Tab-separated table of N, CA and C in Angstrom:
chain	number	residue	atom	x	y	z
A	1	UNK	N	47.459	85.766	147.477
A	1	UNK	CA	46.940	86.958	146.861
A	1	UNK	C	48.072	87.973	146.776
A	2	UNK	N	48.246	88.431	145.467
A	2	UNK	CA	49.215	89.826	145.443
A	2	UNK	C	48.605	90.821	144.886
A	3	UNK	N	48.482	92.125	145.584
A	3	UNK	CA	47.348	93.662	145.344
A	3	UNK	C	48.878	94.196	144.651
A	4	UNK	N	48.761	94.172	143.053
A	4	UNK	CA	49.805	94.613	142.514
A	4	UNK	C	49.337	96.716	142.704
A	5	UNK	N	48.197	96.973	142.882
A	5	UNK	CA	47.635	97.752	142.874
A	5	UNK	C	48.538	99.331	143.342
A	6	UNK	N	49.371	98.981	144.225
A	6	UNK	CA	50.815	99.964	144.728
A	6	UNK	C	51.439	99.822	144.088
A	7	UNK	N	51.895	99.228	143.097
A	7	UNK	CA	52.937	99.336	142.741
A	7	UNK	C	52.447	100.319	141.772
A	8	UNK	N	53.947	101.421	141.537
A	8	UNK	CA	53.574	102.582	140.543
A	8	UNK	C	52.992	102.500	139.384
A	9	UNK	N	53.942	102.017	138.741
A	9	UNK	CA	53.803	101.876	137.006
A	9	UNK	C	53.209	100.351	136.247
A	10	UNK	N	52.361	100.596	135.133
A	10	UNK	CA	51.782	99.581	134.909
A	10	UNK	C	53.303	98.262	134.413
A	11	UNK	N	54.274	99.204	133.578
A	11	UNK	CA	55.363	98.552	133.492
A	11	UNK	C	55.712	97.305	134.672
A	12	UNK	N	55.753	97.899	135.923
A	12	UNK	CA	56.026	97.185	137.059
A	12	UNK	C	55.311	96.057	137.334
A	13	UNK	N	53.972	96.388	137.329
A	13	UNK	CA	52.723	95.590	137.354
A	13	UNK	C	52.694	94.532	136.453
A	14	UNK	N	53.557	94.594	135.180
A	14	UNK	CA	53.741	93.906	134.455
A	14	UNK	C	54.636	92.700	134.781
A	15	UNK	N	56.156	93.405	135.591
A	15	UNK	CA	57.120	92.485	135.438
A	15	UNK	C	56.864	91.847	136.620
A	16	UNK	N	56.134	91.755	137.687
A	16	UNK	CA	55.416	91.163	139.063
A	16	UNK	C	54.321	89.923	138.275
A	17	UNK	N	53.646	90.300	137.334
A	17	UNK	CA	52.656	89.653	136.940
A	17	UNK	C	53.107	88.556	136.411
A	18	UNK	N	54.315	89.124	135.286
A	18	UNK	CA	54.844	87.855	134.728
A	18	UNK	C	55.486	87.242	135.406
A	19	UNK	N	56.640	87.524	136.365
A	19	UNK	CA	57.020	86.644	137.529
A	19	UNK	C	56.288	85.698	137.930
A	20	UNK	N	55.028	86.280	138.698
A	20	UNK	CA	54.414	85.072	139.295
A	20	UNK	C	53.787	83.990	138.156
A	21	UNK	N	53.302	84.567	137.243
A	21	UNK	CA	52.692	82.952	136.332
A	21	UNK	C	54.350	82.417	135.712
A	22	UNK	N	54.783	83.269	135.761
A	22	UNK	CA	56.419	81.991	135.756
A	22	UNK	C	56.347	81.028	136.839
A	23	UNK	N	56.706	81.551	137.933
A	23	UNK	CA	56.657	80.924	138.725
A	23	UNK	C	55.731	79.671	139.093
A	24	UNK	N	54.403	79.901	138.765
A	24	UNK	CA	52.936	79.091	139.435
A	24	UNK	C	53.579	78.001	137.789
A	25	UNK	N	54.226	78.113	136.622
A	25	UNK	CA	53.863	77.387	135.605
A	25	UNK	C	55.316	76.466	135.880
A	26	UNK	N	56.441	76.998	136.722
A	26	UNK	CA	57.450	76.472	137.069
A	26	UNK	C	57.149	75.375	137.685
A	27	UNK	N	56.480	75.734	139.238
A	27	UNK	CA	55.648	74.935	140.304
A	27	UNK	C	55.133	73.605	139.337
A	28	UNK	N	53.908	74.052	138.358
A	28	UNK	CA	53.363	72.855	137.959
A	28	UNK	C	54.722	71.759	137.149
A	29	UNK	N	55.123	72.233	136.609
A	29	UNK	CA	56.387	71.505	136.011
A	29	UNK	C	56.882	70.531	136.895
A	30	UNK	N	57.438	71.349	137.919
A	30	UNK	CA	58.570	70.418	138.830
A	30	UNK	C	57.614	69.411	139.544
A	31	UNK	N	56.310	70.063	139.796
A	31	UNK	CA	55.305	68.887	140.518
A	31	UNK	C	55.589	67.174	139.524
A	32	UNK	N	54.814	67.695	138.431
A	32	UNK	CA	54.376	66.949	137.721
A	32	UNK	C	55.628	65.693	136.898
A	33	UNK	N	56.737	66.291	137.274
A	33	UNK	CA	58.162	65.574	136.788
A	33	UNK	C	58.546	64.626	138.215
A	34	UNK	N	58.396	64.975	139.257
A	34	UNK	CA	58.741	64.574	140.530
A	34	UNK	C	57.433	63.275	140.744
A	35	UNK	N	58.010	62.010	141.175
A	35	UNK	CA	57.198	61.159	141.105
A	35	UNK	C	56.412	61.027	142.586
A	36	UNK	N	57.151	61.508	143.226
A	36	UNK	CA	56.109	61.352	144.714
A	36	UNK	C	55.524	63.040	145.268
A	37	UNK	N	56.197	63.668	143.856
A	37	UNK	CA	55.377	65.287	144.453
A	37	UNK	C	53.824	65.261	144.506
A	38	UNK	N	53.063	65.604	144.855
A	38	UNK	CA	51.974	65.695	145.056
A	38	UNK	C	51.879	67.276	144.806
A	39	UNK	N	50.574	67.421	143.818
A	39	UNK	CA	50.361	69.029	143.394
A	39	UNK	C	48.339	69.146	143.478
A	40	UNK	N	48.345	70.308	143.961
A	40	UNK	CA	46.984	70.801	144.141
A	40	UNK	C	46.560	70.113	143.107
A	41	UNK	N	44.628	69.839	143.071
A	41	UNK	CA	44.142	69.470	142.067
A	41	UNK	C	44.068	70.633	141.714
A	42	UNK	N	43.757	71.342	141.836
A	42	UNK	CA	43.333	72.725	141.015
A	42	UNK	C	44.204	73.901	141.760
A	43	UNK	N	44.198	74.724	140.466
A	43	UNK	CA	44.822	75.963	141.081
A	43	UNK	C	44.243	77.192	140.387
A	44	UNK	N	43.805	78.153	141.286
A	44	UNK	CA	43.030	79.347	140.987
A	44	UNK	C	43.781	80.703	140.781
A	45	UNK	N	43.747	81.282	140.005
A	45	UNK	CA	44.463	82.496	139.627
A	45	UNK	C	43.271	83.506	138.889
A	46	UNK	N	42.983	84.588	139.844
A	46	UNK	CA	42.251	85.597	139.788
A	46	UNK	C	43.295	86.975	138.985
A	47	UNK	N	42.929	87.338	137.733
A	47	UNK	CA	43.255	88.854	137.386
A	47	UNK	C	42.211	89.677	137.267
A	48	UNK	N	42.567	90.430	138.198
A	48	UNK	CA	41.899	92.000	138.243
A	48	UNK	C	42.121	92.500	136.777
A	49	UNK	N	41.560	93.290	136.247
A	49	UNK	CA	41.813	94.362	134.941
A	49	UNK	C	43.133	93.759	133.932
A	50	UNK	N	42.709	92.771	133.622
A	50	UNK	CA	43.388	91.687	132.742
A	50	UNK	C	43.921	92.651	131.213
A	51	UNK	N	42.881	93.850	131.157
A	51	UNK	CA	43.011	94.122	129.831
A	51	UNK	C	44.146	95.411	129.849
A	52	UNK	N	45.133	95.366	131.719
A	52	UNK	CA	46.028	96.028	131.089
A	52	UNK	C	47.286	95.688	130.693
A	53	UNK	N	47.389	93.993	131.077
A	53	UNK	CA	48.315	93.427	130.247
A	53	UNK	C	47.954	92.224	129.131
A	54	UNK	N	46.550	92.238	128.774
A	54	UNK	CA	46.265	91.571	127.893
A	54	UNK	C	45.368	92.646	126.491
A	55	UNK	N	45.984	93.601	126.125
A	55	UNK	CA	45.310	94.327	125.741
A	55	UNK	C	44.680	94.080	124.140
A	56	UNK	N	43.267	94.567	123.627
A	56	UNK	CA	42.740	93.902	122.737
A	56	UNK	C	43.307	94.370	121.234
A	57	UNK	N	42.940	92.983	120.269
A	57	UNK	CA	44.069	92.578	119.078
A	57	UNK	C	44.077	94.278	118.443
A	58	UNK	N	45.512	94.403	117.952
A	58	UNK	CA	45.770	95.692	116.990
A	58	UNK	C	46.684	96.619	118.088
A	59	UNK	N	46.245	96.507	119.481
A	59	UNK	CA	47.307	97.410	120.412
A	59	UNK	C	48.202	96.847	120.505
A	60	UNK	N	49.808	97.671	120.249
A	60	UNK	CA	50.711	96.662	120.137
A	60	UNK	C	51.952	97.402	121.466
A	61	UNK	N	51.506	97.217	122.607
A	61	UNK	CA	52.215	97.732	123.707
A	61	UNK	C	52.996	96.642	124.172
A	62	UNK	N	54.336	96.765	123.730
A	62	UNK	CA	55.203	95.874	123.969
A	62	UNK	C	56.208	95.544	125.340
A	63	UNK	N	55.374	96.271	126.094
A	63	UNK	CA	56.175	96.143	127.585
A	63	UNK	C	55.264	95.168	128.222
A	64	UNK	N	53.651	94.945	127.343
A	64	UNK	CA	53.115	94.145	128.244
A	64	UNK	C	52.609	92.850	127.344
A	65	UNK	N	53.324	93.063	125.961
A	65	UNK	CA	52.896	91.783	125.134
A	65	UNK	C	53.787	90.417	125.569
A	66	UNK	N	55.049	90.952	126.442
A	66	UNK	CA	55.587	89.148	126.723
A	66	UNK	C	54.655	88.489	128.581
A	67	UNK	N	53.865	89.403	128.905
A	67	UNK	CA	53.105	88.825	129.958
A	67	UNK	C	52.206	88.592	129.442
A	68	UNK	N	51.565	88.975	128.594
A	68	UNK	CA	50.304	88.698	127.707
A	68	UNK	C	50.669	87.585	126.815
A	69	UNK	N	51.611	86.970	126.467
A	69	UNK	CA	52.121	85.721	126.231
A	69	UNK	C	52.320	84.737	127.272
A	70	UNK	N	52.663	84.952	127.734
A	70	UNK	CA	52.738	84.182	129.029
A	70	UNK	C	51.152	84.112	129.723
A	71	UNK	N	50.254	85.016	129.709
A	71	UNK	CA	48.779	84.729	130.206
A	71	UNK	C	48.079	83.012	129.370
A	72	UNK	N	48.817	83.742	127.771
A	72	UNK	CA	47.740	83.424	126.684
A	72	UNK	C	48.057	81.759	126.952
A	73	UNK	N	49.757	81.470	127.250
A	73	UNK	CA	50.111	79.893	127.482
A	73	UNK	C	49.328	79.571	128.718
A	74	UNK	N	49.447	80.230	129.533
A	74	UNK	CA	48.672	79.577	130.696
A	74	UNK	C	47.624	79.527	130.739
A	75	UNK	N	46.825	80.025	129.852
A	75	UNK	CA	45.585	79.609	129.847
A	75	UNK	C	45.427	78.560	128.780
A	76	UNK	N	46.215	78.239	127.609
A	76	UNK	CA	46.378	77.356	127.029
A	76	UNK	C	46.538	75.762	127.243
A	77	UNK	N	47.818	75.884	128.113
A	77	UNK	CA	48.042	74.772	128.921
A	77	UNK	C	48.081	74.572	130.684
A	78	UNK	N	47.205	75.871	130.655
A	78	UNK	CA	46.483	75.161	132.220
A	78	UNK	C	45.594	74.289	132.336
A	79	UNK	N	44.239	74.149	131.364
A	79	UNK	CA	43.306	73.083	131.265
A	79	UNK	C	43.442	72.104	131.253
A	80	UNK	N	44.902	71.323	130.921
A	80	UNK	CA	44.971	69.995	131.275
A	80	UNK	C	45.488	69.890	132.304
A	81	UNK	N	46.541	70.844	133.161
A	81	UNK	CA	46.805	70.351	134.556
A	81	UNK	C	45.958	71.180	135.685
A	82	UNK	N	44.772	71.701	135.166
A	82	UNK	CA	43.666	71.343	136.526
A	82	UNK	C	44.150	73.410	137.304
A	83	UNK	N	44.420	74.877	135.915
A	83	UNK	CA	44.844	75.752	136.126
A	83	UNK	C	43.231	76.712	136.164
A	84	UNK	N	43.132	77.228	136.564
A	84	UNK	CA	41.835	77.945	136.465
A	84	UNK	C	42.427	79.728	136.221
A	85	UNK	N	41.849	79.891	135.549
A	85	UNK	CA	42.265	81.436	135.544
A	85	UNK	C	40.573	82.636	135.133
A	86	UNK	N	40.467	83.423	136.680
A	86	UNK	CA	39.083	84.121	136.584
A	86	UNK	C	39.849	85.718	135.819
A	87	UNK	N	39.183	86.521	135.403
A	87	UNK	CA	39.595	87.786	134.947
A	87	UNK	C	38.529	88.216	134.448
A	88	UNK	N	39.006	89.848	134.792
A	88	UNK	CA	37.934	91.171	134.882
A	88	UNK	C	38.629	91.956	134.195
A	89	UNK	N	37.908	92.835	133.546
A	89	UNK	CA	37.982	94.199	133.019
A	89	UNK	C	37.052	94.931	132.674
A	90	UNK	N	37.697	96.480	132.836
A	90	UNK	CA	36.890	97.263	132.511
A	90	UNK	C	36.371	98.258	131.829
């Protein structure tokens, strides 16, 4: 769990956010290339207030449209390797 919630600026919140689904989409990669890696069946990824870096079509806030790319792949190509992604807004 990371409470991006301290950190100041949504900017920030942004570049933490995208880090980690780099990271979790890195993870599945190297699992899945490695023949004796063994990777979770499932993996759960909860966003809180999704809609402040996924914000709806026509807003064009570009500090948070390359994490909002990066959401949109992982939710794209998480369904075949077993990625779950819950999200709220409000």
């Amino acid at each position: 769990m990371i409470d991006i919630a301290m950190i100041p600026t949504v900017k920030e919140q942004g570049f933490v956010m995208g880090d980690v689904i780099k990271s979790v989409d890195e993870l599945c990669v190297a699992r899945q290339e490695a023949a004796e890696g063994k990777r979770p069946q499932y993996i759960l990824i909860f966003i809180d207030e999704i809609n402040r870096f996924v914000p709806r079509r026509g807003g064009s806030n570009s500090a948070s449209s390359s994490v909002a790319e990066q959401i949109v792949r992982m939710v794209i190509t998480g369904r075949s390797r077993g990625t779950i992604l819950f999200s709220g807004s409000s």
